[in-house]
Amino acid sequence: MAEEEKNGTTMIVFDGDLDKAMASFIIATGAAAMGKQVTMFFTFWGLNVLRKENVQGGSDKKFMEKMFEKMMPRGPEKLGLSKMNFGGMGPKMMKKMMKSHNVSSLQEMIEMAQELDIKMVACTMSMDVMGLKEEELIDGLEYAGVASYLSEAEQSNLNLFI
Amino acid sequence: MESNKVLNAEGLACPMPVVKAKKEIDNLNAGDILEIHATDKGAASDIPAWTKSSGHELLQQDNEGETLKFWIKKA
């Protein structure tokens, strides 16, 4: 092969919708199963996928940061759909249909991703912008910025923006 | 066909059959044969694709009613 063998897969998880997060984790775990080094880079709304359900961000937040904390979904169980959300009814129906077709839940997919050593990176810049603190996000994450994403992308032959 | 290990992935939806296959084959030795049973229709092309890109060898593929069966030799 002329080109040096690239064995990575990277994904930018930008959106915080249940359906898009599912798609991201399905591709990520599939790629890991195929022996790829997978990095998922969570930024902007994508960070909400990683939020813990019951953790408060602390009292040193500014007014706008507190507002964001309240208004954004806390973790995989609270995400909406990108289409047909119907004020929260959509995700309920989707989850029911997923269950009846034996599709793993997003929570299970996240655990599977961690078991498969998928690297999950939270973008520190968007955490700052949205006022999210490390303790509000699940354990086992790395914290980094654009340069670390790009350097992973250079070693990968599949780079997705979801 | 003889196999060293049978993975029952029946009822599991994408991507679980390949994820389980990967986990199972990691526990085998080179040359061992993993037999996979799946009912996800996508598995008919997913398991061969997984085998190809992970470097193992698909020895045989069969249907038994709803169940898809695969025999894979670990590289």
PDB file of C-alpha atoms in Angstrom:
ATOM      1  CA  MET A   1       0.000   0.000   0.000  1.00  0.00           C
ATOM      2  CA  ALA A   2       1.358   3.374  -1.008  1.00  0.00           C
ATOM      3  CA  GLU A   3      -0.261   5.191   1.846  1.00  0.00           C
ATOM      4  CA  GLU A   4       0.807   4.420   5.366  1.00  0.00           C
ATOM      5  CA  GLU A   5      -1.764   2.175   7.036  1.00  0.00           C
ATOM      6  CA  LYS A   6      -4.289   4.229   8.978  1.00  0.00           C
ATOM      7  CA  ASN A   7      -6.261   2.399  11.582  1.00  0.00           C
ATOM      8  CA  GLY A   8      -8.280   5.107  13.292  1.00  0.00           C
ATOM      9  CA  THR A   9     -11.883   6.228  13.251  1.00  0.00           C
ATOM     10  CA  THR A  10     -12.897   9.574  14.654  1.00  0.00           C
ATOM     11  CA  MET A  11     -16.246  11.122  15.242  1.00  0.00           C
ATOM     12  CA  ILE A  12     -17.307  14.595  16.201  1.00  0.00           C
ATOM     13  CA  VAL A  13     -20.514  14.303  18.176  1.00  0.00           C
ATOM     14  CA  PHE A  14     -21.919  17.804  17.824  1.00  0.00           C
ATOM     15  CA  ASP A  15     -25.643  17.247  18.291  1.00  0.00           C
ATOM     16  CA  GLY A  16     -27.341  16.248  21.505  1.00  0.00           C
ATOM     17  CA  ASP A  17     -30.262  14.376  19.968  1.00  0.00           C
ATOM     18  CA  LEU A  18     -31.090  10.823  20.970  1.00  0.00           C
ATOM     19  CA  ASP A  19     -31.230   9.549  17.389  1.00  0.00           C
ATOM     20  CA  LYS A  20     -27.942  11.140  16.360  1.00  0.00           C
ATOM     21  CA  ALA A  21     -26.219   9.984  19.534  1.00  0.00           C
ATOM     22  CA  MET A  22     -27.464   6.434  18.883  1.00  0.00           C
ATOM     23  CA  ALA A  23     -26.086   6.551  15.342  1.00  0.00           C
ATOM     24  CA  SER A  24     -22.735   7.810  16.660  1.00  0.00           C
ATOM     25  CA  PHE A  25     -22.399   5.051  19.230  1.00  0.00           C
ATOM     26  CA  ILE A  26     -23.521   2.331  16.817  1.00  0.00           C
ATOM     27  CA  ILE A  27     -20.839   3.336  14.318  1.00  0.00           C
ATOM     28  CA  ALA A  28     -18.256   3.790  17.066  1.00  0.00           C
ATOM     29  CA  THR A  29     -18.810   0.378  18.671  1.00  0.00           C
ATOM     30  CA  GLY A  30     -19.015  -1.264  15.244  1.00  0.00           C
ATOM     31  CA  ALA A  31     -15.695   0.292  14.245  1.00  0.00           C
ATOM     32  CA  ALA A  32     -14.103  -0.802  17.521  1.00  0.00           C
ATOM     33  CA  ALA A  33     -15.368  -4.339  16.853  1.00  0.00           C
ATOM     34  CA  MET A  34     -13.612  -4.198  13.496  1.00  0.00           C
ATOM     35  CA  GLY A  35     -10.349  -3.440  15.245  1.00  0.00           C
ATOM     36  CA  LYS A  36     -10.238   0.325  14.737  1.00  0.00           C
ATOM     37  CA  GLN A  37      -8.863   2.821  17.238  1.00  0.00           C
ATOM     38  CA  VAL A  38     -11.953   4.911  17.865  1.00  0.00           C
ATOM     39  CA  THR A  39     -12.045   8.454  19.210  1.00  0.00           C
ATOM     40  CA  MET A  40     -15.302  10.264  19.863  1.00  0.00           C
ATOM     41  CA  PHE A  41     -14.986  13.994  20.303  1.00  0.00           C
ATOM     42  CA  PHE A  42     -17.986  15.576  22.057  1.00  0.00           C
ATOM     43  CA  THR A  43     -18.596  19.237  21.500  1.00  0.00           C
ATOM     44  CA  PHE A  44     -21.434  21.767  21.966  1.00  0.00           C
ATOM     45  CA  TRP A  45     -24.790  19.972  22.332  1.00  0.00           C
ATOM     46  CA  GLY A  46     -23.045  16.626  22.076  1.00  0.00           C
ATOM     47  CA  LEU A  47     -21.714  17.190  25.616  1.00  0.00           C
ATOM     48  CA  ASN A  48     -25.245  16.702  26.953  1.00  0.00           C
ATOM     49  CA  VAL A  49     -25.006  13.030  25.950  1.00  0.00           C
ATOM     50  CA  LEU A  50     -22.276  12.687  28.588  1.00  0.00           C
ATOM     51  CA  ARG A  51     -23.999  14.511  31.435  1.00  0.00           C
ATOM     52  CA  LYS A  52     -24.796  12.741  34.674  1.00  0.00           C
ATOM     53  CA  GLU A  53     -28.453  12.841  35.536  1.00  0.00           C
ATOM     54  CA  ASN A  54     -28.347  14.070  39.103  1.00  0.00           C
ATOM     55  CA  VAL A  55     -25.264  16.211  39.503  1.00  0.00           C
ATOM     56  CA  GLN A  56     -25.503  19.935  40.156  1.00  0.00           C
ATOM     57  CA  GLY A  57     -22.809  22.131  38.711  1.00  0.00           C
ATOM     58  CA  GLY A  58     -22.037  23.984  41.935  1.00  0.00           C
ATOM     59  CA  SER A  59     -22.838  27.480  43.066  1.00  0.00           C
ATOM     60  CA  ASP A  60     -19.956  29.368  41.478  1.00  0.00           C
ATOM     61  CA  LYS A  61     -21.680  29.405  38.085  1.00  0.00           C
ATOM     62  CA  LYS A  62     -22.755  32.646  36.501  1.00  0.00           C
ATOM     63  CA  PHE A  63     -26.431  33.355  35.828  1.00  0.00           C
ATOM     64  CA  MET A  64     -26.344  32.338  32.159  1.00  0.00           C
ATOM     65  CA  GLU A  65     -24.376  29.178  32.930  1.00  0.00           C
ATOM     66  CA  LYS A  66     -26.979  28.187  35.520  1.00  0.00           C
ATOM     67  CA  MET A  67     -29.668  28.793  32.947  1.00  0.00           C
ATOM     68  CA  PHE A  68     -27.919  26.543  30.438  1.00  0.00           C
ATOM     69  CA  GLU A  69     -27.464  23.902  33.125  1.00  0.00           C
ATOM     70  CA  LYS A  70     -31.200  23.868  33.783  1.00  0.00           C
ATOM     71  CA  MET A  71     -32.372  24.019  30.203  1.00  0.00           C
ATOM     72  CA  MET A  72     -30.080  21.466  28.577  1.00  0.00           C
ATOM     73  CA  PRO A  73     -30.903  17.745  28.807  1.00  0.00           C
ATOM     74  CA  ARG A  74     -29.037  15.828  31.504  1.00  0.00           C
ATOM     75  CA  GLY A  75     -27.673  12.665  29.980  1.00  0.00           C
ATOM     76  CA  PRO A  76     -28.832   9.889  27.632  1.00  0.00           C
ATOM     77  CA  GLU A  77     -32.252   9.386  29.223  1.00  0.00           C
ATOM     78  CA  LYS A  78     -33.227  13.021  28.782  1.00  0.00           C
ATOM     79  CA  LEU A  79     -32.299  13.633  25.155  1.00  0.00           C
ATOM     80  CA  GLY A  80     -34.887  14.610  22.558  1.00  0.00           C
ATOM     81  CA  LEU A  81     -35.184  13.515  18.939  1.00  0.00           C
ATOM     82  CA  SER A  82     -33.957  15.551  15.966  1.00  0.00           C
ATOM     83  CA  LYS A  83     -37.269  14.844  14.200  1.00  0.00           C
ATOM     84  CA  MET A  84     -40.739  14.169  15.586  1.00  0.00           C
ATOM     85  CA  ASN A  85     -39.825  15.091  19.150  1.00  0.00           C
ATOM     86  CA  PHE A  86     -43.432  16.075  19.989  1.00  0.00           C
ATOM     87  CA  GLY A  87     -42.413  17.725  23.243  1.00  0.00           C
ATOM     88  CA  GLY A  88     -40.826  14.544  24.601  1.00  0.00           C
ATOM     89  CA  MET A  89     -43.399  11.999  23.393  1.00  0.00           C
ATOM     90  CA  GLY A  90     -41.232  11.134  20.367  1.00  0.00           C
ATOM     91  CA  PRO A  91     -38.266   9.814  22.385  1.00  0.00           C
ATOM     92  CA  LYS A  92     -40.616   7.736  24.565  1.00  0.00           C
ATOM     93  CA  MET A  93     -42.095   6.082  21.482  1.00  0.00           C
ATOM     94  CA  MET A  94     -38.671   5.619  19.920  1.00  0.00           C
ATOM     95  CA  LYS A  95     -37.314   3.940  23.065  1.00  0.00           C
ATOM     96  CA  LYS A  96     -40.313   1.619  23.169  1.00  0.00           C
ATOM     97  CA  MET A  97     -39.816   0.647  19.541  1.00  0.00           C
ATOM     98  CA  MET A  98     -36.084   0.162  20.059  1.00  0.00           C
ATOM     99  CA  LYS A  99     -36.774  -2.128  22.980  1.00  0.00           C
ATOM    100  CA  SER A 100     -39.259  -4.228  21.023  1.00  0.00           C
ATOM    101  CA  HIS A 101     -36.644  -4.689  18.298  1.00  0.00           C
ATOM    102  CA  ASN A 102     -33.966  -5.615  20.803  1.00  0.00           C
ATOM    103  CA  VAL A 103     -31.834  -2.561  20.080  1.00  0.00           C
ATOM    104  CA  SER A 104     -29.589  -1.613  22.996  1.00  0.00           C
ATOM    105  CA  SER A 105     -30.387   1.620  24.805  1.00  0.00           C
ATOM    106  CA  LEU A 106     -28.082   4.610  24.479  1.00  0.00           C
ATOM    107  CA  GLN A 107     -26.937   4.087  28.077  1.00  0.00           C
ATOM    108  CA  GLU A 108     -25.953   0.493  27.262  1.00  0.00           C
ATOM    109  CA  MET A 109     -24.174   1.634  24.094  1.00  0.00           C
ATOM    110  CA  ILE A 110     -22.126   4.147  26.091  1.00  0.00           C
ATOM    111  CA  GLU A 111     -21.101   1.429  28.552  1.00  0.00           C
ATOM    112  CA  MET A 112     -20.246  -0.875  25.643  1.00  0.00           C
ATOM    113  CA  ALA A 113     -18.111   1.881  24.093  1.00  0.00           C
ATOM    114  CA  GLN A 114     -16.162   2.242  27.335  1.00  0.00           C
ATOM    115  CA  GLU A 115     -15.701  -1.532  27.552  1.00  0.00           C
ATOM    116  CA  LEU A 116     -14.299  -1.530  24.010  1.00  0.00           C
ATOM    117  CA  ASP A 117     -11.749   1.156  25.004  1.00  0.00           C
ATOM    118  CA  ILE A 118     -13.228   3.808  22.769  1.00  0.00           C
ATOM    119  CA  LYS A 119     -11.605   7.109  23.615  1.00  0.00           C
ATOM    120  CA  MET A 120     -14.243   9.679  24.569  1.00  0.00           C
ATOM    121  CA  VAL A 121     -13.052  13.247  24.598  1.00  0.00           C
ATOM    122  CA  ALA A 122     -14.947  16.279  25.882  1.00  0.00           C
ATOM    123  CA  CYS A 123     -14.168  19.593  24.201  1.00  0.00           C
ATOM    124  CA  THR A 124     -13.021  21.936  26.958  1.00  0.00           C
ATOM    125  CA  MET A 125     -13.805  25.064  24.978  1.00  0.00           C
ATOM    126  CA  SER A 126     -17.475  24.219  24.578  1.00  0.00           C
ATOM    127  CA  MET A 127     -17.612  23.078  28.211  1.00  0.00           C
ATOM    128  CA  ASP A 128     -16.467  26.581  29.172  1.00  0.00           C
ATOM    129  CA  VAL A 129     -18.908  28.279  26.823  1.00  0.00           C
ATOM    130  CA  MET A 130     -21.828  26.272  28.147  1.00  0.00           C
ATOM    131  CA  GLY A 131     -20.663  26.344  31.734  1.00  0.00           C
ATOM    132  CA  LEU A 132     -20.353  22.569  32.118  1.00  0.00           C
ATOM    133  CA  LYS A 133     -17.917  21.288  34.733  1.00  0.00           C
ATOM    134  CA  GLU A 134     -15.962  18.020  34.694  1.00  0.00           C
ATOM    135  CA  GLU A 135     -17.948  16.701  37.668  1.00  0.00           C
ATOM    136  CA  GLU A 136     -21.186  17.077  35.693  1.00  0.00           C
ATOM    137  CA  LEU A 137     -19.968  14.631  33.041  1.00  0.00           C
ATOM    138  CA  ILE A 138     -19.557  10.855  33.275  1.00  0.00           C
ATOM    139  CA  ASP A 139     -16.270   9.325  34.410  1.00  0.00           C
ATOM    140  CA  GLY A 140     -13.574   7.998  32.102  1.00  0.00           C
ATOM    141  CA  LEU A 141     -13.468  10.978  29.737  1.00  0.00           C
ATOM    142  CA  GLU A 142     -10.473  12.819  28.403  1.00  0.00           C
ATOM    143  CA  TYR A 143     -10.474  16.600  28.101  1.00  0.00           C
ATOM    144  CA  ALA A 144      -8.932  18.245  25.080  1.00  0.00           C
ATOM    145  CA  GLY A 145      -9.294  20.655  22.190  1.00  0.00           C
ATOM    146  CA  VAL A 146      -9.168  20.932  18.430  1.00  0.00           C
ATOM    147  CA  ALA A 147      -5.494  20.043  17.985  1.00  0.00           C
ATOM    148  CA  SER A 148      -5.863  16.669  19.666  1.00  0.00           C
ATOM    149  CA  TYR A 149      -8.907  15.937  17.539  1.00  0.00           C
ATOM    150  CA  LEU A 150      -7.066  16.868  14.340  1.00  0.00           C
ATOM    151  CA  SER A 151      -4.039  14.806  15.220  1.00  0.00           C
ATOM    152  CA  GLU A 152      -6.303  11.776  15.792  1.00  0.00           C
ATOM    153  CA  ALA A 153      -8.072  12.532  12.501  1.00  0.00           C
ATOM    154  CA  GLU A 154      -4.762  12.488  10.632  1.00  0.00           C
ATOM    155  CA  GLN A 155      -4.258   8.890  11.726  1.00  0.00           C
ATOM    156  CA  SER A 156      -7.746   7.859  10.681  1.00  0.00           C
ATOM    157  CA  ASN A 157      -9.409   6.973   7.415  1.00  0.00           C
ATOM    158  CA  LEU A 158     -12.930   7.580   8.664  1.00  0.00           C
ATOM    159  CA  ASN A 159     -13.814  10.929  10.199  1.00  0.00           C
ATOM    160  CA  LEU A 160     -17.453  11.767  10.811  1.00  0.00           C
ATOM    161  CA  PHE A 161     -19.337  14.832  11.998  1.00  0.00           C
ATOM    162  CA  ILE A 162     -22.661  13.913  13.572  1.00  0.00           C
TER     163      ILE A 162
ATOM    164  CA  MET B   1     -18.691 -28.090  10.794  1.00  0.00           C
ATOM    165  CA  GLU B   2     -16.677 -28.361  14.005  1.00  0.00           C
ATOM    166  CA  SER B   3     -16.154 -25.212  16.039  1.00  0.00           C
ATOM    167  CA  ASN B   4     -14.249 -24.317  19.191  1.00  0.00           C
ATOM    168  CA  LYS B   5     -16.878 -21.918  20.430  1.00  0.00           C
ATOM    169  CA  VAL B   6     -20.488 -21.044  19.587  1.00  0.00           C
ATOM    170  CA  LEU B   7     -21.678 -17.466  19.948  1.00  0.00           C
ATOM    171  CA  ASN B   8     -25.422 -17.165  20.221  1.00  0.00           C
ATOM    172  CA  ALA B   9     -26.285 -13.676  18.966  1.00  0.00           C
ATOM    173  CA  GLU B  10     -29.883 -14.525  18.135  1.00  0.00           C
ATOM    174  CA  GLY B  11     -32.333 -11.715  18.791  1.00  0.00           C
ATOM    175  CA  LEU B  12     -29.583  -9.102  18.994  1.00  0.00           C
ATOM    176  CA  ALA B  13     -29.790  -6.039  16.765  1.00  0.00           C
ATOM    177  CA  CYS B  14     -27.039  -4.120  15.000  1.00  0.00           C
ATOM    178  CA  PRO B  15     -24.258  -3.524  16.064  1.00  0.00           C
ATOM    179  CA  MET B  16     -24.316  -6.174  18.801  1.00  0.00           C
ATOM    180  CA  PRO B  17     -23.619  -9.269  16.644  1.00  0.00           C
ATOM    181  CA  VAL B  18     -20.270  -7.858  15.474  1.00  0.00           C
ATOM    182  CA  VAL B  19     -19.445  -6.389  18.877  1.00  0.00           C
ATOM    183  CA  LYS B  20     -20.052  -9.765  20.551  1.00  0.00           C
ATOM    184  CA  ALA B  21     -18.172 -11.544  17.765  1.00  0.00           C
ATOM    185  CA  LYS B  22     -15.150  -9.323  18.372  1.00  0.00           C
ATOM    186  CA  LYS B  23     -15.247  -9.936  22.125  1.00  0.00           C
ATOM    187  CA  GLU B  24     -15.634 -13.670  21.649  1.00  0.00           C
ATOM    188  CA  ILE B  25     -12.877 -14.075  19.061  1.00  0.00           C
ATOM    189  CA  ASP B  26     -10.454 -12.148  21.267  1.00  0.00           C
ATOM    190  CA  ASN B  27     -10.659 -15.062  23.717  1.00  0.00           C
ATOM    191  CA  LEU B  28      -9.767 -17.683  21.113  1.00  0.00           C
ATOM    192  CA  ASN B  29      -6.381 -18.793  19.771  1.00  0.00           C
ATOM    193  CA  ALA B  30      -5.220 -18.351  16.199  1.00  0.00           C
ATOM    194  CA  GLY B  31      -6.663 -21.085  14.007  1.00  0.00           C
ATOM    195  CA  ASP B  32      -9.659 -21.662  16.304  1.00  0.00           C
ATOM    196  CA  ILE B  33     -13.110 -21.637  14.748  1.00  0.00           C
ATOM    197  CA  LEU B  34     -15.895 -19.416  16.061  1.00  0.00           C
ATOM    198  CA  GLU B  35     -19.442 -20.317  15.127  1.00  0.00           C
ATOM    199  CA  ILE B  36     -21.937 -17.434  15.197  1.00  0.00           C
ATOM    200  CA  HIS B  37     -25.723 -17.683  15.214  1.00  0.00           C
ATOM    201  CA  ALA B  38     -27.641 -14.484  14.462  1.00  0.00           C
ATOM    202  CA  THR B  39     -31.139 -13.436  13.483  1.00  0.00           C
ATOM    203  CA  ASP B  40     -30.496  -9.774  12.581  1.00  0.00           C
ATOM    204  CA  LYS B  41     -31.002  -9.675   8.802  1.00  0.00           C
ATOM    205  CA  GLY B  42     -28.133  -7.205   8.406  1.00  0.00           C
ATOM    206  CA  ALA B  43     -25.781  -9.808   9.878  1.00  0.00           C
ATOM    207  CA  ALA B  44     -25.872 -11.659   6.541  1.00  0.00           C
ATOM    208  CA  SER B  45     -23.550  -9.020   5.132  1.00  0.00           C
ATOM    209  CA  ASP B  46     -22.242  -7.527   8.404  1.00  0.00           C
ATOM    210  CA  ILE B  47     -20.505 -10.635   9.703  1.00  0.00           C
ATOM    211  CA  PRO B  48     -18.685 -11.250   6.377  1.00  0.00           C
ATOM    212  CA  ALA B  49     -17.681  -7.555   6.277  1.00  0.00           C
ATOM    213  CA  TRP B  50     -16.444  -7.703   9.866  1.00  0.00           C
ATOM    214  CA  THR B  51     -14.506 -10.886   9.118  1.00  0.00           C
ATOM    215  CA  LYS B  52     -12.863  -9.342   6.084  1.00  0.00           C
ATOM    216  CA  SER B  53     -11.743  -6.126   7.723  1.00  0.00           C
ATOM    217  CA  SER B  54     -10.594  -7.758  10.935  1.00  0.00           C
ATOM    218  CA  GLY B  55      -8.472 -10.190   8.931  1.00  0.00           C
ATOM    219  CA  HIS B  56     -10.154 -13.454   9.928  1.00  0.00           C
ATOM    220  CA  GLU B  57     -11.442 -16.046   7.490  1.00  0.00           C
ATOM    221  CA  LEU B  58     -15.102 -16.830   6.818  1.00  0.00           C
ATOM    222  CA  LEU B  59     -15.164 -20.580   6.199  1.00  0.00           C
ATOM    223  CA  GLN B  60     -18.865 -21.121   5.755  1.00  0.00           C
ATOM    224  CA  GLN B  61     -22.191 -19.314   5.890  1.00  0.00           C
ATOM    225  CA  ASP B  62     -25.578 -21.018   6.201  1.00  0.00           C
ATOM    226  CA  ASN B  63     -29.248 -20.293   6.817  1.00  0.00           C
ATOM    227  CA  GLU B  64     -31.377 -22.411   9.087  1.00  0.00           C
ATOM    228  CA  GLY B  65     -34.871 -20.937   8.990  1.00  0.00           C
ATOM    229  CA  GLU B  66     -34.561 -17.459  10.524  1.00  0.00           C
ATOM    230  CA  THR B  67     -31.123 -18.179  11.917  1.00  0.00           C
ATOM    231  CA  LEU B  68     -27.984 -17.188  10.064  1.00  0.00           C
ATOM    232  CA  LYS B  69     -24.937 -19.273  10.842  1.00  0.00           C
ATOM    233  CA  PHE B  70     -21.290 -18.408  10.272  1.00  0.00           C
ATOM    234  CA  TRP B  71     -18.042 -20.269  10.843  1.00  0.00           C
ATOM    235  CA  ILE B  72     -15.023 -18.023  11.226  1.00  0.00           C
ATOM    236  CA  LYS B  73     -11.391 -19.023  11.549  1.00  0.00           C
ATOM    237  CA  LYS B  74      -9.336 -16.714  13.705  1.00  0.00           C
ATOM    238  CA  ALA B  75      -6.267 -15.260  12.002  1.00  0.00           C
TER     239      ALA B  75
END
